Amino acid sequence: MIDRSAPRGVLRTRWRRHPAPEPRGVARVPAALPVRPRTGRLLVLATVFVCAACGLVYELELLALGSYLVGDSVTQASVVLSVMVFAMGVGSLLAKALRGRPAFGFALVEAGLALLGGLSAMALYASFAWLGESRPALVAFSFAIGVLIGAEIPLLMVLIQRIRRQDAGGAVADLFAADYVGALVGGLAFPFLLLPVLGQLTGAMLTGTINVVAGGGLVLWLFRRDLSRRARWLLVAVNITVLAALGCATVLADDFERVARRAVYGGEVRVAVQTGVQELVLTGPPNGSPRSLDLFLDGRLRVSGYDEYRYHEALVHPAMTGPHGRVLVLGGGDGLAAREVLRYRDVASVTVVELDPGVVRLARTDPMLSALNGRAYEDPRLGVVTADAFRWLRAPAARARFDVIVSDLPDPGITPSTKLYSQEFYGLAARALRPGGRLAVHAGPPGTRPRTYWTVEATLRAAGLRTAPYSAGGRLSGFAAGPDRALGASASAAKLPQDWGFVLAARDGVPRLRVDRETPALRSLSTQSLADAARDTERTRVGGLPPSTLPHPRYS
């Protein structure tokens, strides 16, 4: 303003602080709220907290489903996170169009987010079960959920400023503090509460219910004066519809899982258990032969009763040539590798180190699986340790204890098992061997994935071990991939000869591929078949491959 008291000829101005102009299209602060402004502001921040927790649960749900249904957790995590972060930026820009009606817009955003996030797990599983492919659905849900999450903060920023005016920096700090703390709670609730207690489907739908109640309740009560009568009834109808959809889906979740599981695994699912580590599914007729049994771990066919003996005979018996009084089995909680080891009467002890106690429990109690493993867990020579194999081998007590180590682990291309195929891991395994001891490793299919197989062999050599590569299951052409075959394989495909690759390793001299005269009677293995398999395997060799280490994993 002009200071008229200044001397003539001198123009002075005196500035008074005025409120910053409202953005175009944004209404001013309501004249009255149902509560005091301080309480209203706390309610908005509490809603930010709840919505942030729900948003992170949706994100983790997509990550978990992507790893489970598609495989390769690193790739799927990268896809989900990058698409979602990009979509959040898009959502922030699109939210500018809703600034004129921020309360109404925020309620619609939360309703849409609750519906999409709550039903995302069911939709992705349905896509995989009936269409056989979930990647497009995974990307679409990541983008849609990211857009809605990105639209939240701009709208909340407008709402909180209308309750009590403050500088933009302070408002942003308050909102992001509530947002980040909520994300922490959601991130911890997913693996420790929602997933183990409710499972993926019901956990996502409960999260959606909390989301829509928090977002809709805030707007319909605290900001009801901002809404026209028609807008209020519309939001009530939308929120009730979302709650009804989530409620119906929750009631039908068990039936949906059973139907979808039949579509994926076939009609003879006998056992389906979600442990704290993975999903275990046993299929086969209730009173059928053990040869009709199939065991799936996290959707991958790990054991087929039809031909598992070929795999386990080839894995175990070449390593048993020589001293074998004390044997260590890494993985192999199904008891099938231990069955082969315990066929030797002069074995004094067998130690099975298995991460998932649910596998051991199933191998002990399921009639068909316990019959298939020869009731190995009833043998007093067998002991079980529930632990991560890498961590267990690092203990000083594991040094120089075993004559034979059998590494019966999932394929190295499955990301969670990559560290168990590293140079560091094999160094620990070599340290646990007695002088003259041998290490047998399942190394993936040399015919269909030769780079992976020969990377395992190069990694064993880098750890100071001498190697003898070989395979089992037939000639190396056109066979399905190893014991960890993809989910949803047809029954006929499951009965084809398999491309199983192994490496026998030792610290002291090159190990010999042969079967001793004292070896119990075998159905599929002989010294001559091992020699033929070694020649076939050598034809697939890929030279010059670097070893896989913890900082530089080489498997894909």
Coordinates of C-alpha atoms in Angstrom, one line a residue:
M1 CA 0.0 0.0 0.0
I2 CA 1.1 3.7 -0.5
D3 CA 2.5 5.5 2.6
R4 CA 0.8 8.9 2.4
S5 CA 2.7 10.2 5.4
A6 CA 6.0 10.3 3.5
P7 CA 7.4 13.7 2.4
R8 CA 6.1 15.1 -0.9
G9 CA 7.9 13.8 -3.9
V10 CA 8.9 10.6 -2.1
L11 CA 6.9 7.5 -2.8
R12 CA 7.2 5.0 -0.1
T13 CA 5.4 1.7 0.2
R14 CA 4.5 -0.4 3.2
W15 CA 3.7 -4.0 2.7
R16 CA 1.3 -5.9 4.7
R17 CA 1.2 -9.7 4.7
H18 CA -1.8 -11.0 2.9
P19 CA -2.8 -14.6 2.4
A20 CA -1.6 -16.2 -0.8
P21 CA -4.2 -16.3 -3.5
E22 CA -6.1 -19.6 -3.7
P23 CA -5.3 -21.7 -6.7
R24 CA -7.8 -21.3 -9.5
G25 CA -10.8 -23.6 -9.1
V26 CA -10.0 -24.4 -5.4
A27 CA -12.6 -23.3 -2.9
R28 CA -11.6 -21.5 0.3
V29 CA -11.5 -23.1 3.7
P30 CA -14.9 -24.2 5.0
A31 CA -16.5 -21.9 7.5
A32 CA -17.1 -24.7 9.9
L33 CA -16.1 -28.3 10.6
P34 CA -17.8 -30.9 12.8
V35 CA -14.7 -30.7 15.0
R36 CA -12.0 -28.2 15.9
P37 CA -9.4 -27.5 13.2
R38 CA -6.7 -29.2 15.3
T39 CA -8.7 -32.4 15.6
G40 CA -9.7 -32.3 11.9
R41 CA -6.0 -32.0 11.0
L42 CA -5.1 -35.0 13.1
L43 CA -7.9 -37.0 11.5
V44 CA -6.5 -36.2 8.0
L45 CA -3.0 -37.3 9.1
A46 CA -4.4 -40.5 10.6
T47 CA -6.1 -41.2 7.3
V48 CA -2.8 -40.6 5.5
F49 CA -1.3 -43.1 7.8
V50 CA -3.9 -45.8 7.1
C51 CA -4.0 -45.2 3.3
A52 CA -0.2 -45.4 3.1
A53 CA -0.2 -48.7 5.0
C54 CA -2.8 -50.1 2.6
G55 CA -0.9 -48.8 -0.4
L56 CA 2.3 -50.6 0.6
V57 CA 0.4 -53.8 1.3
Y58 CA -1.0 -53.7 -2.3
E59 CA 2.6 -53.1 -3.6
L60 CA 4.0 -56.0 -1.6
E61 CA 1.1 -58.2 -2.7
L62 CA 1.9 -57.6 -6.3
L63 CA 5.6 -58.3 -5.7
A64 CA 4.9 -61.6 -3.9
L65 CA 2.4 -62.7 -6.6
G66 CA 4.8 -61.7 -9.4
S67 CA 7.6 -63.8 -7.9
Y68 CA 5.3 -66.7 -7.2
L69 CA 3.3 -66.9 -10.4
V70 CA 5.9 -65.7 -12.9
G71 CA 9.2 -66.5 -11.1
D72 CA 12.5 -64.6 -11.0
S73 CA 11.7 -62.3 -8.1
V74 CA 14.4 -59.8 -9.0
T75 CA 12.8 -59.2 -12.5
Q76 CA 9.3 -59.1 -11.2
A77 CA 10.2 -56.7 -8.3
S78 CA 11.9 -54.4 -10.8
V79 CA 8.9 -54.4 -13.1
V80 CA 6.4 -53.8 -10.4
L81 CA 8.3 -51.1 -8.6
S82 CA 9.4 -49.2 -11.8
V83 CA 5.9 -49.3 -13.3
M84 CA 4.3 -48.3 -10.0
V85 CA 6.6 -45.4 -9.3
F86 CA 6.1 -44.1 -12.9
A87 CA 2.3 -44.4 -12.5
M88 CA 2.5 -42.5 -9.2
G89 CA 3.9 -39.6 -11.1
V90 CA 1.2 -39.8 -13.6
G91 CA -1.4 -39.9 -10.8
S92 CA 0.0 -36.8 -9.2
L93 CA -0.4 -34.9 -12.5
L94 CA -3.9 -36.2 -13.1
A95 CA -4.9 -35.1 -9.5
K96 CA -4.6 -31.5 -10.6
A97 CA -7.9 -31.8 -12.4
L98 CA -9.6 -32.7 -9.1
R99 CA -8.4 -29.8 -7.0
G100 CA -11.6 -28.0 -7.5
R101 CA -13.5 -30.8 -5.6
P102 CA -10.7 -32.3 -3.5
A103 CA -12.9 -34.1 -1.0
F104 CA -15.1 -35.7 -3.6
G105 CA -12.0 -36.6 -5.7
F106 CA -10.2 -38.1 -2.8
A107 CA -13.1 -40.3 -1.8
L108 CA -13.4 -41.7 -5.3
V109 CA -9.7 -42.3 -5.5
E110 CA -9.8 -44.3 -2.3
A111 CA -12.8 -46.3 -3.4
G112 CA -11.1 -47.2 -6.7
L113 CA -7.9 -48.0 -4.9
A114 CA -9.6 -50.3 -2.4
L115 CA -11.5 -52.2 -5.1
L116 CA -8.4 -52.6 -7.4
G117 CA -6.0 -53.4 -4.6
G118 CA -8.4 -55.7 -2.7
L119 CA -9.2 -57.8 -5.7
S120 CA -5.7 -57.7 -7.4
A121 CA -4.6 -61.0 -5.8
M122 CA -7.7 -62.8 -6.9
A123 CA -7.6 -61.3 -10.4
L124 CA -3.9 -62.2 -11.0
Y125 CA -4.4 -65.7 -9.7
A126 CA -7.4 -66.2 -12.0
S127 CA -5.4 -64.9 -14.9
F128 CA -2.7 -67.4 -14.3
A129 CA -5.1 -70.3 -13.6
W130 CA -7.3 -69.9 -16.6
L131 CA -5.2 -68.0 -19.1
G132 CA -1.9 -69.4 -18.2
E133 CA -0.2 -65.9 -18.2
S134 CA -0.2 -63.2 -15.5
R135 CA 2.5 -60.8 -16.7
P136 CA 0.1 -58.4 -18.6
A137 CA -2.3 -58.4 -15.6
L138 CA 0.6 -57.7 -13.2
V139 CA 1.7 -54.7 -15.2
A140 CA -1.8 -53.4 -15.6
F141 CA -2.6 -53.6 -11.9
S142 CA 0.8 -52.1 -11.0
F143 CA 0.1 -49.1 -13.2
A144 CA -3.6 -48.6 -12.1
I145 CA -2.8 -48.9 -8.4
G146 CA 0.2 -46.6 -8.8
V147 CA -1.9 -43.9 -10.5
L148 CA -4.4 -43.9 -7.6
I149 CA -1.7 -43.9 -5.0
G150 CA 0.0 -41.0 -6.7
A151 CA -3.2 -39.0 -6.7
E152 CA -3.6 -39.2 -2.9
I153 CA -1.0 -36.7 -1.6
P154 CA -1.9 -33.8 -3.9
L155 CA -5.6 -34.0 -2.8
L156 CA -4.7 -34.5 0.8
M157 CA -2.4 -31.4 0.6
V158 CA -5.4 -29.3 -0.5
L159 CA -7.7 -30.8 2.2
I160 CA -5.2 -30.2 5.1
Q161 CA -4.6 -26.7 4.0
R162 CA -8.3 -25.9 4.1
I163 CA -8.5 -27.1 7.7
R164 CA -5.7 -24.8 8.9
R165 CA -3.5 -22.7 6.7
Q166 CA 0.2 -23.3 7.1
D167 CA 3.3 -22.9 4.9
A168 CA 3.6 -25.5 2.1
G169 CA 6.9 -26.9 3.5
G170 CA 5.3 -27.7 6.9
A171 CA 2.2 -29.3 5.4
V172 CA 4.3 -31.5 3.1
A173 CA 6.5 -32.5 6.0
D174 CA 3.5 -33.5 8.1
L175 CA 1.9 -35.4 5.3
F176 CA 5.0 -37.3 4.3
A177 CA 5.8 -38.2 7.9
A178 CA 2.4 -39.8 8.3
D179 CA 2.8 -41.4 4.9
Y180 CA 6.2 -43.0 5.7
V181 CA 5.2 -44.2 9.1
G182 CA 2.1 -45.8 7.6
A183 CA 4.2 -47.5 5.0
L184 CA 6.4 -48.9 7.7
V185 CA 3.4 -50.4 9.5
G186 CA 2.0 -51.8 6.2
G187 CA 5.3 -53.3 5.2
L188 CA 5.7 -55.1 8.5
A189 CA 2.0 -56.2 8.7
F190 CA 2.1 -57.9 5.3
P191 CA 4.8 -60.6 6.0
F192 CA 4.2 -61.1 9.7
L193 CA 0.4 -60.8 10.0
L194 CA -1.6 -60.7 6.8
L195 CA 0.2 -63.3 4.7
P196 CA 0.7 -66.0 7.4
V197 CA -2.7 -65.5 9.1
L198 CA -5.1 -64.6 6.3
G199 CA -3.2 -65.6 3.1
Q200 CA -2.8 -63.5 -0.1
L201 CA -6.4 -63.4 -1.2
T202 CA -8.2 -62.6 2.1
G203 CA -5.3 -60.4 3.3
A204 CA -5.7 -58.2 0.2
M205 CA -9.4 -57.9 0.5
L206 CA -9.2 -57.0 4.2
T207 CA -6.8 -54.3 3.3
G208 CA -9.2 -53.0 0.7
T209 CA -12.0 -52.9 3.3
I210 CA -9.9 -50.8 5.7
N211 CA -8.8 -48.5 2.9
V212 CA -12.4 -47.7 1.7
V213 CA -13.7 -47.2 5.2
A214 CA -10.9 -44.8 6.1
G215 CA -11.0 -42.8 2.9
G216 CA -14.8 -42.7 2.6
G217 CA -15.4 -42.1 6.3
L218 CA -13.1 -39.1 6.4
V219 CA -14.8 -37.4 3.5
L220 CA -18.4 -38.2 4.3
W221 CA -18.1 -37.0 7.9
L222 CA -15.3 -34.4 8.2
F223 CA -15.8 -32.8 4.8
R224 CA -19.5 -33.4 4.3
R225 CA -20.2 -29.6 4.1
D226 CA -18.1 -29.6 0.9
L227 CA -20.3 -32.1 -0.8
S228 CA -23.6 -31.5 -2.4
R229 CA -26.5 -33.7 -1.5
R230 CA -26.1 -35.6 -4.8
A231 CA -22.4 -36.0 -4.3
R232 CA -22.9 -37.4 -0.8
W233 CA -25.4 -40.0 -1.9
L234 CA -23.2 -40.9 -4.9
L235 CA -20.2 -41.5 -2.5
V236 CA -22.3 -43.5 -0.2
A237 CA -23.5 -45.7 -3.1
V238 CA -19.9 -46.1 -4.4
N239 CA -18.5 -47.1 -1.0
I240 CA -21.3 -49.5 -0.3
T241 CA -20.7 -51.1 -3.7
V242 CA -17.0 -51.5 -3.0
L243 CA -17.6 -53.0 0.4
A244 CA -20.2 -55.4 -1.0
A245 CA -17.8 -56.5 -3.7
L246 CA -15.0 -57.1 -1.3
G247 CA -17.3 -58.9 1.1
C248 CA -18.7 -61.2 -1.5
A249 CA -15.1 -61.9 -2.7
T250 CA -14.0 -62.7 0.8
V251 CA -16.9 -65.2 1.3
L252 CA -16.2 -66.9 -2.0
A253 CA -12.4 -66.9 -1.6
D254 CA -12.1 -70.5 -0.4
D255 CA -14.3 -71.8 -3.2
F256 CA -12.4 -69.7 -5.7
E257 CA -9.1 -71.1 -4.5
R258 CA -10.3 -74.7 -4.8
V259 CA -11.6 -74.1 -8.3
A260 CA -8.5 -72.2 -9.4
R261 CA -6.2 -74.8 -7.9
R262 CA -7.9 -77.5 -9.9
A263 CA -7.4 -75.5 -13.0
V264 CA -3.7 -75.2 -12.2
Y265 CA -2.8 -78.5 -10.7
G266 CA -5.6 -80.8 -12.0
G267 CA -8.5 -82.4 -10.2
E268 CA -6.6 -84.5 -7.7
V269 CA -5.3 -81.9 -5.2
R270 CA -5.1 -83.8 -1.8
V271 CA -3.1 -81.3 0.3
A272 CA -2.6 -77.6 -0.1
V273 CA -0.7 -75.8 2.7
Q274 CA 0.8 -72.3 2.9
T275 CA 3.8 -72.4 5.3
G276 CA 5.8 -69.5 6.4
V277 CA 8.2 -70.2 3.5
Q278 CA 6.2 -71.4 0.5
E279 CA 3.0 -73.1 -0.7
L280 CA 3.0 -76.9 -0.6
V281 CA 0.6 -78.8 -2.8
L282 CA 0.3 -82.6 -3.1
T283 CA -1.7 -84.1 -5.9
G284 CA -2.7 -87.7 -6.7
P285 CA -5.6 -90.1 -5.9
P286 CA -6.3 -90.4 -2.2
N287 CA -5.7 -94.2 -2.2
G288 CA -3.4 -94.4 -5.2
S289 CA 0.1 -95.6 -5.7
P290 CA 3.0 -93.4 -4.5
R291 CA 4.1 -93.3 -8.1
S292 CA 1.0 -91.2 -8.9
L293 CA 2.0 -88.5 -6.4
D294 CA 3.2 -85.0 -7.4
L295 CA 4.7 -82.5 -5.0
F296 CA 4.6 -78.8 -6.0
L297 CA 6.6 -76.2 -4.0
D298 CA 5.6 -72.6 -4.7
G299 CA 3.9 -73.7 -8.0
R300 CA 6.9 -75.7 -9.3
L301 CA 6.8 -79.5 -9.7
R302 CA 9.5 -80.6 -7.4
V303 CA 8.7 -84.3 -7.1
S304 CA 6.9 -86.7 -9.5
G305 CA 6.4 -90.1 -8.1
Y306 CA 6.5 -91.5 -11.7
D307 CA 10.2 -90.9 -12.2
E308 CA 11.8 -89.3 -9.1
Y309 CA 13.9 -92.4 -8.5
R310 CA 15.9 -91.6 -11.6
Y311 CA 16.8 -88.2 -10.2
H312 CA 17.6 -89.3 -6.7
E313 CA 19.6 -92.3 -7.6
A314 CA 21.7 -90.2 -10.0
L315 CA 22.1 -87.5 -7.4
V316 CA 23.1 -89.7 -4.4
H317 CA 24.8 -92.9 -5.4
P318 CA 27.9 -91.6 -7.4
A319 CA 28.8 -89.6 -4.3
M320 CA 28.5 -92.7 -2.0
T321 CA 31.4 -94.4 -3.7
G322 CA 34.1 -94.2 -1.0
P323 CA 33.8 -93.5 2.7
H324 CA 30.2 -92.5 3.6
G325 CA 29.7 -93.0 7.3
R326 CA 28.4 -89.4 7.9
V327 CA 26.2 -87.8 5.3
L328 CA 24.8 -84.3 5.0
V329 CA 21.7 -83.6 2.8
L330 CA 21.1 -79.9 2.1
G331 CA 17.4 -79.3 1.2
G332 CA 15.7 -82.6 0.5
G333 CA 13.1 -82.2 3.2
D334 CA 10.9 -84.6 1.2
G335 CA 13.1 -87.4 2.5
L336 CA 13.7 -88.9 -1.0
A337 CA 17.5 -88.3 -1.1
A338 CA 17.8 -89.5 2.5
R339 CA 15.9 -92.7 1.5
E340 CA 18.7 -93.5 -1.0
V341 CA 21.5 -92.7 1.5
L342 CA 19.9 -94.9 4.2
R343 CA 19.9 -97.9 1.9
Y344 CA 23.6 -98.2 2.8
R345 CA 23.8 -100.2 6.1
D346 CA 27.2 -98.8 7.0
V347 CA 25.9 -95.2 7.1
A348 CA 26.2 -94.1 10.7
S349 CA 24.3 -90.8 10.5
V350 CA 22.4 -88.6 8.1
T351 CA 21.7 -84.9 8.8
V352 CA 19.0 -83.2 6.7
V353 CA 19.2 -79.3 6.7
E354 CA 15.8 -78.1 5.5
L355 CA 14.6 -74.5 5.7
D356 CA 10.8 -75.3 5.7
P357 CA 9.6 -77.4 8.6
G358 CA 6.3 -77.8 6.7
V359 CA 8.0 -80.0 4.0
V360 CA 9.4 -82.3 6.7
R361 CA 6.1 -82.5 8.5
L362 CA 4.4 -83.5 5.2
A363 CA 7.1 -86.1 4.5
R364 CA 6.6 -87.6 7.9
T365 CA 2.8 -87.6 8.0
D366 CA 1.4 -87.9 4.5
P367 CA 0.7 -91.6 3.7
M368 CA 1.7 -91.4 0.1
L369 CA 4.8 -89.2 0.5
S370 CA 6.0 -91.2 3.5
A371 CA 5.6 -94.4 1.5
L372 CA 7.5 -92.9 -1.4
N373 CA 10.4 -91.9 0.8
G374 CA 10.5 -95.3 2.5
R375 CA 9.6 -93.8 5.9
A376 CA 13.0 -92.4 6.1
Y377 CA 12.2 -90.2 9.0
E378 CA 11.5 -93.2 11.1
D379 CA 15.1 -94.3 10.8
P380 CA 17.0 -93.5 14.0
R381 CA 20.1 -92.6 12.0
L382 CA 18.4 -89.6 10.5
G383 CA 18.4 -86.2 12.1
V384 CA 16.7 -83.0 10.9
V385 CA 17.9 -79.4 11.3
T386 CA 15.5 -76.6 10.5
A387 CA 17.8 -73.8 9.2
D388 CA 19.0 -71.9 6.2
A389 CA 21.8 -74.1 4.7
F390 CA 24.1 -71.2 4.0
R391 CA 23.9 -70.0 7.6
W392 CA 24.2 -73.5 9.1
L393 CA 27.4 -74.3 7.1
R394 CA 29.0 -71.1 8.5
A395 CA 28.8 -72.5 12.0
P396 CA 32.2 -73.8 13.3
A397 CA 30.5 -77.1 14.3
A398 CA 30.0 -77.9 10.6
R399 CA 33.7 -78.1 9.8
A400 CA 35.2 -81.4 8.6
R401 CA 32.3 -83.4 9.8
F402 CA 31.0 -85.2 6.7
D403 CA 32.2 -87.8 4.2
V404 CA 29.4 -87.0 1.7
I405 CA 27.3 -83.8 1.1
V406 CA 24.3 -84.0 -1.1
S407 CA 23.0 -80.7 -2.3
D408 CA 19.3 -81.3 -3.2
L409 CA 18.2 -77.7 -3.8
P410 CA 15.9 -76.0 -6.3
D411 CA 17.2 -75.0 -9.7
P412 CA 19.8 -72.2 -9.5
G413 CA 17.7 -70.0 -11.9
I414 CA 15.1 -69.5 -9.1
T415 CA 16.3 -66.3 -7.5
P416 CA 15.9 -67.2 -3.8
S417 CA 18.2 -70.2 -4.2
T418 CA 20.9 -68.3 -6.1
K419 CA 23.1 -67.8 -3.0
L420 CA 23.1 -71.6 -2.5
Y421 CA 24.9 -71.9 -5.8
S422 CA 27.6 -69.3 -5.2
Q423 CA 31.3 -69.7 -4.8
E424 CA 31.0 -68.7 -1.2
F425 CA 28.5 -71.4 -0.5
Y426 CA 30.6 -74.1 -2.1
G427 CA 33.6 -72.9 -0.1
L428 CA 31.6 -73.5 3.1
A429 CA 30.5 -76.9 1.8
A430 CA 34.1 -77.9 1.0
R431 CA 35.1 -76.8 4.5
A432 CA 32.5 -79.2 6.0
L433 CA 34.0 -82.2 4.1
R434 CA 36.4 -84.6 5.7
P435 CA 39.6 -85.5 3.8
G436 CA 38.5 -87.5 0.7
G437 CA 34.9 -86.4 1.0
R438 CA 32.6 -85.8 -2.0
L439 CA 30.0 -83.2 -2.8
A440 CA 27.0 -84.0 -5.1
V441 CA 25.2 -81.0 -6.6
H442 CA 21.9 -80.8 -8.5
A443 CA 23.0 -78.2 -11.1
G444 CA 20.0 -77.7 -13.4
P445 CA 19.3 -79.0 -16.9
P446 CA 22.4 -79.1 -19.2
G447 CA 20.4 -79.7 -22.3
T448 CA 17.9 -76.9 -22.0
R449 CA 19.9 -74.4 -19.9
P450 CA 23.5 -75.1 -20.6
R451 CA 24.8 -71.7 -19.4
T452 CA 23.2 -72.2 -16.0
Y453 CA 24.6 -75.7 -15.7
W454 CA 28.1 -74.9 -16.7
T455 CA 28.1 -71.8 -14.5
V456 CA 27.5 -74.1 -11.5
E457 CA 30.4 -76.3 -12.6
A458 CA 32.7 -73.2 -13.0
T459 CA 31.6 -72.0 -9.6
L460 CA 32.5 -75.3 -7.9
R461 CA 36.0 -75.2 -9.6
A462 CA 36.4 -71.6 -8.4
A463 CA 35.8 -72.8 -4.8
G464 CA 38.8 -75.1 -5.1
L465 CA 36.9 -78.3 -6.0
R466 CA 37.6 -80.8 -8.7
T467 CA 34.5 -81.7 -10.8
A468 CA 32.9 -84.5 -12.8
P469 CA 29.8 -83.3 -14.7
Y470 CA 27.1 -85.8 -15.6
S471 CA 23.3 -86.1 -16.1
A472 CA 20.4 -88.4 -15.9
G473 CA 17.1 -89.0 -17.5
G474 CA 17.9 -89.7 -21.2
R475 CA 19.5 -88.0 -24.1
L476 CA 19.8 -84.2 -23.7
S477 CA 17.4 -82.9 -26.3
G478 CA 13.8 -81.6 -26.1
F479 CA 13.2 -82.6 -22.5
A480 CA 11.4 -80.4 -20.0
A481 CA 13.5 -78.5 -17.5
G482 CA 14.7 -80.4 -14.4
P483 CA 12.8 -81.3 -11.3
D484 CA 11.5 -77.7 -10.9
R485 CA 9.2 -77.8 -13.9
A486 CA 6.8 -74.9 -14.5
L487 CA 3.4 -74.9 -12.9
G488 CA 0.5 -76.1 -15.0
A489 CA 2.4 -78.7 -17.1
S490 CA 0.1 -81.3 -18.5
A491 CA 0.0 -84.8 -17.1
S492 CA 1.5 -86.2 -20.2
A493 CA 4.4 -83.7 -20.2
A494 CA 5.1 -84.6 -16.6
K495 CA 5.8 -88.2 -17.6
L496 CA 8.4 -87.4 -20.3
P497 CA 12.1 -88.3 -19.5
Q498 CA 13.7 -85.4 -17.7
D499 CA 16.9 -83.4 -18.4
W500 CA 18.6 -83.6 -14.9
G501 CA 22.1 -82.3 -14.5
F502 CA 24.5 -83.0 -11.7
V503 CA 28.1 -82.3 -10.7
L504 CA 30.2 -84.6 -8.5
A505 CA 33.0 -82.6 -6.8
A506 CA 35.8 -83.4 -4.4
R507 CA 38.7 -81.5 -2.8
D508 CA 41.2 -84.4 -3.2
G509 CA 41.6 -85.4 -6.8
V510 CA 39.1 -85.7 -9.6
P511 CA 36.1 -87.8 -8.4
R512 CA 35.3 -90.9 -10.4
L513 CA 31.9 -91.5 -11.8
R514 CA 31.1 -95.1 -10.9
V515 CA 28.9 -97.3 -8.8
D516 CA 30.5 -99.6 -6.2
R517 CA 29.8 -103.3 -6.1
E518 CA 28.4 -102.7 -2.6
T519 CA 25.8 -100.3 -3.9
P520 CA 22.2 -101.5 -3.3
A521 CA 20.3 -102.6 -6.3
L522 CA 19.5 -99.6 -8.6
R523 CA 16.7 -99.3 -11.2
S524 CA 18.2 -96.7 -13.5
L525 CA 21.9 -96.3 -12.8
S526 CA 25.1 -98.1 -13.5
T527 CA 28.8 -97.3 -14.1
Q528 CA 28.2 -97.6 -17.8
S529 CA 25.2 -95.3 -17.8
L530 CA 27.1 -92.7 -15.8
A531 CA 29.9 -92.8 -18.4
D532 CA 27.4 -92.3 -21.3
A533 CA 25.7 -89.5 -19.4
A534 CA 29.0 -87.8 -18.8
R535 CA 29.8 -87.9 -22.5
D536 CA 26.4 -86.5 -23.4
T537 CA 26.8 -83.7 -20.8
E538 CA 30.2 -82.8 -22.1
R539 CA 28.8 -82.1 -25.5
T540 CA 26.7 -79.2 -24.0
R541 CA 29.8 -77.5 -22.5
V542 CA 29.9 -73.7 -22.5
G543 CA 33.4 -72.6 -21.8
G544 CA 34.8 -69.4 -20.3
L545 CA 32.0 -68.8 -17.9
P546 CA 32.8 -66.8 -14.7
P547 CA 31.8 -68.2 -11.3
S548 CA 28.7 -67.0 -9.6
T549 CA 29.4 -65.1 -6.3
L550 CA 27.2 -63.3 -3.8
P551 CA 28.0 -59.8 -5.2
H552 CA 27.8 -61.0 -8.8
P553 CA 25.2 -63.7 -9.3
R554 CA 25.5 -65.2 -12.8
Y555 CA 22.2 -67.2 -13.0
S556 CA 19.2 -66.1 -14.9

